[in-house]
Amino acid sequence: MSMNGAQTLLQTLVNCDVDVCFTNPGTSEMHFLAALDQQDGMRAVLGLFEGVVTGAADGYARMAGKPACTLLHLGPGLANGLANLHNARRANSPVVNVVGEHATYHRALDAPLTSDIHGFAAPVSAWIHVSESAASVAADGAEAVRAAMSGPGQIATLILPADTAWNDADSAHAALPVAPRSAVEASRIDAAAQALISGEPCVILCNGLGVTEPGLALLGKIAKHTGAQLLGDTFIGRIERGAGRVEIPRLPYFAEQAEEVLQPFKHVILVDTKAPVSFFAYPGKASELTPVHATAHSLSVPGEDTLLALEQLVEAVGAGGAQPQFTQLALPELPSGALTPESIAQTLAALMPEQAIVVNEAATSGFALPSFTASAPPHSWLDLTGGAIGMGLPAATGAAVACPDRPVLGLQADGSGMYTVQALWTQARENLNVTTVLFSNRKYAILQVEYLRVGAVNPGRKAMDMMELTRPDLDWVALATGMGVDAVRATTAAEFNQALAVALDNDGPNLIEAVL
Ligand SMILES: Cc1ncc(C[n+]2csc(CCOP(=O)(O)OP(=O)(O)O)c2C)c(N)n1
């Protein structure tokens, strides 16, 4: 039986172990949809806005360790999904975008949806390719998956003109080998080891493979043996936390606090990350956070074999026999009284299920979460990596698709949640086990802080109005239930305790509007 280009692409993706497609299709993708329909190996999940599609692909990749594909409608569809592709790039998430395009002979006619797809894709994509014929689509698909899985995990964008999807093609392609991560040169291991045994104060700033369970255990040995301080980047794509893991503090978000934390150190050793810089520039303040009196040593950068480098570093400093300081399980009491960010953090720590996946876009309401949840049962923790808000609800959706046996806890600020609120509908449609805690402070609180920090003058009514989510208030219970997600409102700690217990007991999606 002959196959068309779309069918060979779908079969190739499945051959390459890509078995989930987050979609928002249009006319140019109808043959891809028809091929999806015939391909049992590929799950198809609809998102009602492309930011949901791309954010879900990011959350999926962080948990599955392999790419999902997205199906996006020409340039505008891709452009709608760019902010969450930016976040995915910052998380080193592998993603394969399949972007429909006008048929090859139609492109030059400048029909209304014609656009510079390559131009939209370039800033977020490590690999971009336009399939020019049905015969090449399968091989192009295999290359796209290889590109996505290369280095630390990358975004590959395959642009698929409609006729290359519908024309006859030969057969699917097999998976292509992915180059192994490159080993770190001995000189970098030596330099880090020399710093660690110098007797001078050292901090190890880590991310990526350094904050996986094995990475943290190796770092824990080094810290125990040498006295070095472990520190995580402010925002991390995925970190393993809780009982039985090595807990590490994070570099604070505000530059002056970060500077203070780094001030005591003579050496900053960088593990799967780069030298720290402040999130924004502020008038009269430094942007680079490595203290002037300190030396930065790059042990590894994203894409390198960080786990091997850490094993070698453990050997080099003689820490092989050291016992890392693993966190003991310790659950707080359930709180009572007023509902506050602290009381919510306490309830979350008390009720956190085993092996939860926490997707954190709690913004200013999340400051108490790290300390309260450090001694909770073991869990994975996913942050907003690229600062482009609207990642939380979609990423929780994708994480739940990747890990159907693990409960997902979405910790969601209201302003950020409104960017991609449609993700709730996908959670309902796919009956995903996601509990969203919606921090309803009815403002862009961080911007009110930043307004003063950057030295803007006292805000008047018009400026304040741009940072308040009132008139009207958002009704999150109505928003969620309107999309098929069970929802309740909590206004006291006791109500929240009760609501979270019920939501976690339920296998489908739930939302709790926590009114602050
Ligand atoms: C895509 C994008 N648009 C705008 C911003 C600017 N921005 C940063 S935080 C923020 C509002 C955050 O409000 P919310 O999510 O409610 O959290 P809160 O600060 O209230 O805790 C905005 C608009 C951004 N970071 N990303």
Coordinates of C-alpha atoms and ligand atoms in Angstrom, one line a residue:
M1 CA 0.0 0.0 0.0
S2 CA 1.5 3.4 -1.0
M3 CA 1.7 6.1 1.7
N4 CA 1.6 9.8 1.4
G5 CA 4.1 12.1 2.9
A6 CA 2.1 12.8 6.0
Q7 CA 1.7 9.0 6.7
T8 CA 5.4 8.4 6.2
L9 CA 6.1 11.3 8.6
L10 CA 3.8 10.0 11.3
Q11 CA 5.2 6.5 11.0
T12 CA 8.8 7.9 11.2
L13 CA 8.0 9.9 14.3
V14 CA 6.6 6.7 16.0
N15 CA 9.7 4.8 14.8
C16 CA 11.7 7.5 16.6
D17 CA 9.7 7.0 19.8
V18 CA 7.8 10.2 19.4
D19 CA 4.3 9.1 20.4
V20 CA 2.4 12.2 21.5
C21 CA 1.4 15.1 19.3
F22 CA 0.0 18.3 20.8
T23 CA -2.0 19.9 18.1
N24 CA -3.8 23.0 16.9
P25 CA -4.4 22.3 13.2
G26 CA -5.7 24.3 10.2
T27 CA -6.5 23.6 6.6
S28 CA -2.9 23.0 5.6
E29 CA -2.6 20.3 8.2
M30 CA -5.6 18.2 7.2
H31 CA -3.5 15.4 5.6
F32 CA -1.4 15.2 8.7
L33 CA -4.6 14.9 10.8
A34 CA -5.9 12.1 8.5
A35 CA -2.5 10.4 8.9
L36 CA -2.8 10.8 12.7
D37 CA -6.2 9.2 12.5
Q38 CA -4.7 6.1 11.0
Q39 CA -1.6 5.9 13.2
D40 CA -2.4 4.1 16.4
G41 CA 1.1 4.7 17.8
M42 CA 0.6 8.4 18.1
R43 CA -1.6 10.0 20.8
A44 CA -3.2 13.3 19.6
V45 CA -4.0 16.0 22.2
L46 CA -5.8 19.2 21.2
G47 CA -4.9 22.6 22.7
L48 CA -7.2 25.5 22.1
F49 CA -4.4 28.0 21.7
E50 CA -0.9 27.4 20.4
G51 CA 0.7 28.6 23.7
V52 CA -1.1 25.6 25.3
V53 CA 0.3 23.3 22.6
T54 CA 3.9 24.4 22.9
G55 CA 3.8 24.8 26.7
A56 CA 2.4 21.2 27.0
A57 CA 5.2 20.0 24.7
D58 CA 7.7 21.6 27.1
G59 CA 6.2 20.1 30.2
Y60 CA 6.0 16.7 28.5
A61 CA 9.6 16.8 27.4
R62 CA 10.8 17.8 30.9
M63 CA 9.1 14.7 32.4
A64 CA 9.4 12.2 29.5
G65 CA 13.0 13.0 28.6
K66 CA 12.1 12.8 25.0
P67 CA 10.2 15.1 22.6
A68 CA 6.5 15.3 21.8
C69 CA 5.7 16.8 18.4
T70 CA 3.5 19.8 18.0
L71 CA 1.3 20.5 15.0
L72 CA 1.0 24.2 14.3
H73 CA -0.8 26.1 11.6
L74 CA 1.6 28.1 9.4
G75 CA 3.5 31.1 10.6
P76 CA 0.7 32.7 12.8
G77 CA 0.1 29.4 14.6
L78 CA 3.8 29.0 15.3
A79 CA 4.0 32.7 16.3
N80 CA 1.2 32.2 18.9
G81 CA 3.2 29.4 20.4
L82 CA 6.6 31.2 20.5
A83 CA 6.6 32.4 24.2
N84 CA 6.3 28.9 25.5
L85 CA 8.9 27.6 22.9
H86 CA 11.2 30.3 24.3
N87 CA 10.6 28.8 27.8
A88 CA 11.2 25.3 26.4
R89 CA 14.5 26.4 24.9
R90 CA 15.5 27.8 28.2
A91 CA 14.7 24.5 29.8
N92 CA 16.7 22.6 27.2
S93 CA 13.5 20.7 26.4
P94 CA 13.5 18.5 23.2
V95 CA 10.5 19.5 21.0
V96 CA 9.7 18.7 17.4
N97 CA 7.5 21.3 15.8
V98 CA 5.6 20.3 12.7
V99 CA 4.5 23.5 11.1
G100 CA 2.1 23.4 8.2
E101 CA 2.8 25.6 5.2
H102 CA 1.1 26.4 1.9
A103 CA 1.7 23.9 -0.9
T104 CA 5.0 24.5 -2.6
Y105 CA 3.4 25.9 -5.8
H106 CA 1.1 28.2 -3.7
R107 CA 3.8 29.8 -1.5
A108 CA 4.8 32.4 -4.2
L109 CA 1.2 33.6 -4.6
D110 CA 1.2 35.6 -1.3
A111 CA -2.2 34.2 -0.1
P112 CA -3.4 35.7 3.2
L113 CA -1.7 33.2 5.5
T114 CA 1.6 33.4 3.8
S115 CA 4.3 34.5 6.2
D116 CA 8.0 34.1 7.0
I117 CA 7.7 30.8 9.0
H118 CA 11.5 30.4 9.0
G119 CA 11.8 33.9 10.5
F120 CA 9.3 33.1 13.3
A121 CA 11.0 29.8 14.0
A122 CA 14.6 30.9 14.0
P123 CA 15.1 32.5 17.4
V124 CA 13.8 29.4 19.3
S125 CA 14.9 26.6 17.0
A126 CA 18.3 24.9 16.9
W127 CA 17.2 23.1 13.7
I128 CA 14.8 24.3 11.0
H129 CA 14.1 22.5 7.7
V130 CA 11.5 22.9 4.9
S131 CA 10.5 19.6 3.3
E132 CA 10.5 20.2 -0.4
S133 CA 9.0 16.9 -1.6
A134 CA 6.9 14.1 -0.2
A135 CA 9.8 11.8 -0.8
S136 CA 12.0 13.6 1.7
V137 CA 9.5 14.1 4.5
A138 CA 10.2 10.8 6.3
A139 CA 14.0 11.4 6.3
D140 CA 13.4 15.0 7.4
G141 CA 11.3 13.8 10.3
A142 CA 14.0 11.5 11.5
E143 CA 16.5 14.3 11.3
A144 CA 14.2 16.6 13.3
V145 CA 13.9 14.0 16.1
R146 CA 17.7 13.6 16.1
A147 CA 18.2 17.4 16.3
A148 CA 15.7 17.6 19.2
M149 CA 17.5 14.9 21.1
S150 CA 21.0 16.3 20.4
G151 CA 23.0 18.4 22.9
P152 CA 21.1 19.3 26.0
G153 CA 17.7 18.9 24.3
Q154 CA 16.7 21.4 21.6
I155 CA 13.8 22.6 19.5
A156 CA 13.6 21.3 15.9
T157 CA 11.1 22.9 13.5
L158 CA 10.0 21.0 10.4
I159 CA 8.0 23.0 8.0
L160 CA 5.7 20.9 5.9
P161 CA 4.2 22.3 2.7
A162 CA 0.7 20.8 2.2
D163 CA 1.5 19.0 -1.0
T164 CA 4.5 17.2 0.6
A165 CA 1.9 15.8 3.0
W166 CA -0.6 14.7 0.4
N167 CA 1.7 13.5 -2.4
D168 CA 2.7 9.9 -2.7
A169 CA 5.9 9.0 -0.8
D170 CA 7.9 5.8 -0.4
S171 CA 8.2 4.6 3.2
A172 CA 8.9 5.6 6.7
H173 CA 12.4 6.2 8.0
A174 CA 14.1 4.5 10.9
A175 CA 15.3 6.4 14.0
L176 CA 18.8 8.0 13.5
P177 CA 21.5 7.7 16.1
V178 CA 22.0 10.6 18.5
A179 CA 25.6 11.6 19.2
P180 CA 26.5 11.0 22.9
R181 CA 27.1 14.0 25.1
S182 CA 30.7 15.2 24.9
A183 CA 33.0 14.5 27.8
V184 CA 34.4 17.4 29.8
E185 CA 38.2 18.0 29.3
A186 CA 40.4 16.9 32.2
S187 CA 41.7 20.4 32.7
R188 CA 38.2 21.6 33.8
I189 CA 37.8 18.8 36.3
D190 CA 41.3 19.6 37.6
A191 CA 40.6 23.3 37.9
A192 CA 37.3 22.6 39.8
A193 CA 39.1 20.1 42.0
Q194 CA 41.9 22.5 42.8
A195 CA 39.5 25.2 43.9
L196 CA 37.5 22.7 46.0
I197 CA 40.6 21.5 47.9
S198 CA 42.2 25.0 48.1
G199 CA 40.7 25.7 51.5
E200 CA 39.1 28.8 50.1
P201 CA 35.3 29.2 50.2
C202 CA 33.6 27.6 47.2
V203 CA 30.1 27.6 45.9
I204 CA 28.9 25.1 43.3
L205 CA 26.1 26.6 41.2
C206 CA 24.2 23.9 39.4
N207 CA 21.4 23.1 37.0
G208 CA 20.5 20.5 34.3
L209 CA 21.9 17.1 34.9
G210 CA 23.5 18.4 38.1
V211 CA 20.1 18.6 39.8
T212 CA 18.8 15.1 38.7
E213 CA 18.7 12.6 41.5
P214 CA 22.2 11.1 40.6
G215 CA 23.7 14.5 40.0
L216 CA 22.6 15.8 43.4
A217 CA 23.9 12.7 45.1
L218 CA 27.3 13.2 43.6
L219 CA 27.2 16.9 44.5
G220 CA 26.1 16.0 48.0
K221 CA 29.3 13.9 48.4
I222 CA 31.5 16.7 47.1
A223 CA 29.8 19.2 49.5
K224 CA 30.0 16.9 52.5
H225 CA 33.7 16.2 51.8
T226 CA 35.0 19.7 50.9
G227 CA 32.6 22.0 52.7
A228 CA 31.5 23.6 49.4
Q229 CA 28.1 25.3 49.4
L230 CA 25.6 23.9 46.8
L231 CA 23.3 26.4 45.1
G232 CA 20.8 25.9 42.4
D233 CA 20.1 28.5 39.6
T234 CA 17.1 30.7 40.4
F235 CA 14.9 28.9 37.8
I236 CA 15.4 25.2 36.9
G237 CA 13.6 23.2 34.3
R238 CA 13.4 20.2 36.5
I239 CA 14.8 19.4 39.9
E240 CA 14.3 16.4 42.1
R241 CA 13.4 17.3 45.7
G242 CA 12.0 16.0 49.0
A243 CA 12.8 13.1 51.3
G244 CA 15.8 11.0 50.3
R245 CA 17.2 13.8 48.0
V246 CA 19.9 16.3 48.6
E247 CA 18.1 19.7 49.1
I248 CA 19.9 22.8 47.7
P249 CA 19.0 26.4 48.2
R250 CA 18.4 28.6 45.1
L251 CA 20.2 31.7 44.0
P252 CA 17.7 34.5 44.9
Y253 CA 15.8 36.3 42.2
F254 CA 16.6 39.9 43.3
A255 CA 20.1 40.8 42.2
E256 CA 21.2 42.4 45.5
Q257 CA 20.1 39.3 47.5
A258 CA 21.9 37.1 45.0
E259 CA 25.1 39.3 45.3
E260 CA 24.9 38.9 49.1
V261 CA 24.6 35.1 48.9
L262 CA 27.6 34.9 46.5
Q263 CA 29.7 37.5 48.3
P264 CA 31.6 35.1 50.7
F265 CA 32.9 32.9 48.0
K266 CA 36.3 32.9 46.3
H267 CA 35.4 30.3 43.7
V268 CA 32.1 29.8 41.8
I269 CA 32.0 26.4 40.2
L270 CA 29.5 26.1 37.4
V271 CA 27.8 22.7 36.8
D272 CA 25.7 22.4 33.7
T273 CA 25.1 26.2 33.8
K274 CA 26.7 29.5 33.0
A275 CA 27.9 32.3 35.2
P276 CA 25.1 34.0 37.0
V277 CA 23.5 37.3 35.8
S278 CA 20.7 39.3 37.2
F279 CA 17.2 38.8 35.6
F280 CA 16.9 42.4 34.7
A281 CA 19.3 45.4 34.7
Y282 CA 18.5 48.0 37.3
P283 CA 19.9 51.6 37.2
G284 CA 23.2 51.8 39.0
K285 CA 23.4 48.1 39.9
A286 CA 25.6 45.3 38.6
S287 CA 24.3 42.8 36.0
E288 CA 27.0 40.2 36.5
L289 CA 26.6 38.4 39.8
T290 CA 30.0 36.6 40.2
P291 CA 31.8 38.6 42.9
V292 CA 34.7 40.6 41.5
H293 CA 37.0 38.9 44.0
A294 CA 35.9 35.4 42.9
T295 CA 37.0 33.1 40.0
A296 CA 34.4 31.3 38.0
H297 CA 35.3 27.7 36.9
S298 CA 33.1 26.1 34.3
L299 CA 32.9 22.4 35.1
S300 CA 30.3 21.7 32.4
V301 CA 27.8 23.5 30.2
P302 CA 24.4 22.2 29.0
G303 CA 24.9 19.4 26.5
E304 CA 28.1 18.0 28.1
D305 CA 28.3 14.8 30.1
T306 CA 27.8 16.4 33.5
L307 CA 27.2 13.2 35.4
L308 CA 30.5 11.7 34.2
A309 CA 32.3 15.0 35.0
L310 CA 30.8 14.9 38.6
E311 CA 31.9 11.3 39.0
Q312 CA 35.4 12.3 38.0
L313 CA 35.3 15.3 40.3
V314 CA 34.2 13.1 43.2
E315 CA 37.3 11.0 42.5
A316 CA 39.6 14.0 42.1
V317 CA 38.7 15.5 45.5
G318 CA 38.6 12.1 47.2
A319 CA 34.9 12.3 48.2
G320 CA 34.0 8.7 47.1
G321 CA 33.4 7.6 50.6
A322 CA 31.5 10.7 51.7
Q323 CA 27.8 10.3 52.7
P324 CA 25.6 13.1 51.2
Q325 CA 23.2 14.8 53.5
F326 CA 19.9 13.3 52.4
T327 CA 16.7 15.0 53.5
Q328 CA 14.6 13.3 56.1
L329 CA 10.8 13.2 55.7
A330 CA 9.2 15.7 58.0
L331 CA 5.6 16.8 57.5
P332 CA 4.1 20.0 59.1
E333 CA 0.8 20.2 60.9
L334 CA -2.2 21.4 58.8
P335 CA -2.5 25.2 59.4
S336 CA -5.6 27.0 60.6
G337 CA -6.6 30.7 60.5
A338 CA -6.2 33.1 57.6
L339 CA -5.4 31.8 54.1
T340 CA -1.9 33.2 53.2
P341 CA 0.9 32.1 50.8
E342 CA 2.6 30.7 53.9
S343 CA -0.4 28.7 55.1
I344 CA -0.9 27.3 51.5
A345 CA 2.7 26.3 51.4
Q346 CA 2.3 24.5 54.8
T347 CA -0.9 22.7 53.6
L348 CA 0.9 21.7 50.4
A349 CA 3.9 20.3 52.4
A350 CA 1.5 18.4 54.7
L351 CA -0.6 16.8 51.9
M352 CA 2.0 16.5 49.0
P353 CA 1.5 13.0 47.5
E354 CA 4.4 10.7 46.8
Q355 CA 6.1 11.3 43.5
A356 CA 4.1 14.5 42.7
I357 CA 5.1 16.6 39.8
V358 CA 5.0 20.3 41.0
V359 CA 4.7 22.8 38.2
N360 CA 5.6 26.2 39.7
E361 CA 4.3 29.4 38.3
A362 CA 3.2 30.8 41.6
A363 CA 5.2 34.0 41.1
T364 CA 5.2 36.2 44.3
S365 CA 2.8 33.9 46.1
G366 CA 5.4 31.1 45.9
F367 CA 8.1 32.6 48.2
A368 CA 7.3 30.2 51.1
L369 CA 7.1 27.1 49.0
P370 CA 10.7 26.0 48.9
S371 CA 11.3 25.9 52.6
F372 CA 8.0 24.3 53.5
T373 CA 8.2 21.6 50.9
A374 CA 11.9 20.7 51.3
S375 CA 11.1 17.8 53.6
A376 CA 7.9 16.6 51.8
P377 CA 7.8 13.2 50.1
P378 CA 10.0 12.9 47.0
H379 CA 8.8 15.0 44.1
S380 CA 9.9 16.6 40.8
W381 CA 9.8 20.4 40.6
L382 CA 9.4 22.4 37.3
D383 CA 10.0 26.1 37.2
L384 CA 9.3 28.9 34.6
T385 CA 12.7 28.9 33.0
G386 CA 12.4 31.7 30.4
G387 CA 10.4 34.3 32.3
A388 CA 7.7 34.3 29.6
I389 CA 4.6 33.9 31.8
G390 CA 1.8 31.5 30.8
M391 CA 3.8 28.3 31.0
G392 CA 2.2 26.8 34.1
L393 CA -1.2 25.4 33.1
P394 CA 0.1 24.1 29.8
A395 CA 3.3 22.5 31.3
A396 CA 1.2 20.8 34.0
T397 CA -1.0 19.5 31.2
G398 CA 2.0 18.1 29.3
A399 CA 3.6 16.7 32.4
A400 CA 0.4 14.8 33.2
V401 CA 0.3 13.3 29.7
A402 CA 3.9 12.2 30.1
C403 CA 3.4 10.7 33.5
P404 CA -0.1 9.3 33.9
D405 CA 0.8 7.5 37.1
R406 CA 2.0 10.6 38.9
P407 CA -0.2 13.3 40.4
V408 CA 0.5 16.8 39.1
L409 CA 0.3 19.9 41.3
G410 CA 0.1 23.2 39.4
L411 CA 1.0 26.1 41.6
Q412 CA -0.4 29.0 39.5
A413 CA -0.4 32.8 39.9
D414 CA -3.6 34.3 38.5
G415 CA -2.2 36.8 36.1
S416 CA 0.1 34.2 34.5
G417 CA -2.7 31.7 34.5
M418 CA -4.9 33.9 32.3
Y419 CA -2.3 33.8 29.4
T420 CA -3.0 30.2 28.6
V421 CA -6.2 29.4 30.6
Q422 CA -7.5 27.2 27.8
A423 CA -5.1 24.5 29.1
L424 CA -7.8 23.7 31.7
W425 CA -10.1 22.5 28.9
T426 CA -7.4 20.1 27.6
Q427 CA -6.9 18.8 31.2
A428 CA -10.7 18.1 31.3
R429 CA -10.9 16.5 27.9
E430 CA -7.9 14.2 28.6
N431 CA -9.1 13.6 32.2
L432 CA -5.6 14.4 33.4
N433 CA -4.6 14.1 37.1
V434 CA -3.8 17.8 37.7
T435 CA -4.7 19.7 40.8
T436 CA -4.2 23.5 40.2
V437 CA -3.8 25.8 43.2
L438 CA -4.7 29.2 41.8
F439 CA -3.2 32.0 43.8
S440 CA -5.8 34.7 43.4
N441 CA -4.2 37.9 44.5
R442 CA -5.9 39.8 41.7
K443 CA -2.8 41.8 40.7
Y444 CA 0.5 41.7 38.9
A445 CA 2.2 41.8 42.2
I446 CA 5.8 41.4 41.0
L447 CA 5.3 44.3 38.6
Q448 CA 4.2 46.6 41.5
V449 CA 7.5 45.6 43.3
E450 CA 9.6 46.0 40.1
Y451 CA 8.0 49.4 39.4
L452 CA 9.6 50.8 42.5
R453 CA 12.8 48.8 42.1
V454 CA 13.7 50.2 38.7
G455 CA 13.2 53.7 40.1
A456 CA 10.0 54.7 38.4
V457 CA 8.1 57.6 40.1
N458 CA 5.3 57.0 42.5
P459 CA 2.6 55.2 40.5
G460 CA -0.7 57.1 39.9
R461 CA -4.1 55.5 39.2
K462 CA -3.4 54.9 35.5
A463 CA -0.1 53.1 36.1
M464 CA -1.6 51.1 39.0
D465 CA -4.5 50.1 36.8
M466 CA -2.1 48.3 34.5
M467 CA -0.9 46.1 37.4
E468 CA -4.3 45.2 39.0
L469 CA -6.6 42.5 37.9
T470 CA -9.8 44.0 39.3
R471 CA -12.9 45.6 37.8
P472 CA -14.1 43.0 37.2
D473 CA -12.6 40.3 39.5
L474 CA -11.8 37.1 37.7
D475 CA -14.1 34.2 38.8
W476 CA -11.8 31.2 38.6
V477 CA -14.4 28.7 39.7
A478 CA -16.6 29.8 36.8
L479 CA -13.6 29.8 34.4
A480 CA -12.6 26.3 35.4
T481 CA -16.0 24.8 35.5
G482 CA -16.9 26.4 32.2
M483 CA -14.0 24.3 30.7
G484 CA -15.1 21.1 32.5
V485 CA -12.7 21.2 35.5
D486 CA -14.2 20.8 39.0
A487 CA -13.4 23.9 41.0
V488 CA -13.9 25.4 44.5
R489 CA -13.0 28.6 46.2
A490 CA -11.1 28.7 49.5
T491 CA -10.9 31.7 51.7
T492 CA -9.5 30.3 54.9
A493 CA -6.7 27.8 55.7
A494 CA -9.3 25.2 56.9
E495 CA -11.2 25.5 53.6
F496 CA -8.0 25.1 51.7
N497 CA -6.9 22.1 53.7
Q498 CA -10.3 20.4 52.9
A499 CA -10.3 21.4 49.3
L500 CA -6.8 20.2 48.6
A501 CA -7.4 16.8 50.3
V502 CA -10.5 16.3 48.2
A503 CA -8.8 17.4 45.0
L504 CA -5.8 15.1 45.5
D505 CA -8.1 12.2 46.2
N506 CA -9.7 12.7 42.8
D507 CA -8.0 11.3 39.7
G508 CA -9.3 14.0 37.3
P509 CA -8.4 17.7 37.0
N510 CA -9.4 20.1 39.8
L511 CA -8.8 23.7 40.5
I512 CA -8.8 25.5 43.9
E513 CA -9.1 29.3 43.8
A514 CA -7.2 30.4 46.8
V515 CA -8.4 33.9 47.5
L516 CA -5.5 35.9 49.0
Ligands
LIG1 C1 5.0 36.8 28.0 C2 5.1 37.8 29.1 N1 4.4 38.9 29.1 C3 4.5 39.8 30.1 C4 5.4 39.6 31.2 C5 5.7 40.7 32.2 N2 5.2 40.2 33.5 C6 6.0 39.6 34.4 S1 5.3 39.1 35.8 C7 3.8 39.7 35.2 C8 2.6 39.5 36.0 C9 2.6 38.4 37.0 O1 1.4 38.4 37.7 P1 0.9 37.1 38.4 O2 1.1 36.0 37.5 O3 -0.5 37.3 38.8 O4 1.8 36.9 39.6 P2 2.1 37.9 40.8 O5 3.2 38.8 40.4 O6 0.8 38.6 41.1 O7 2.5 37.0 41.9 C10 3.9 40.2 33.9 C11 2.8 40.7 33.2 C12 6.2 38.4 31.1 N3 7.1 38.1 32.0 N4 6.0 37.5 30.1

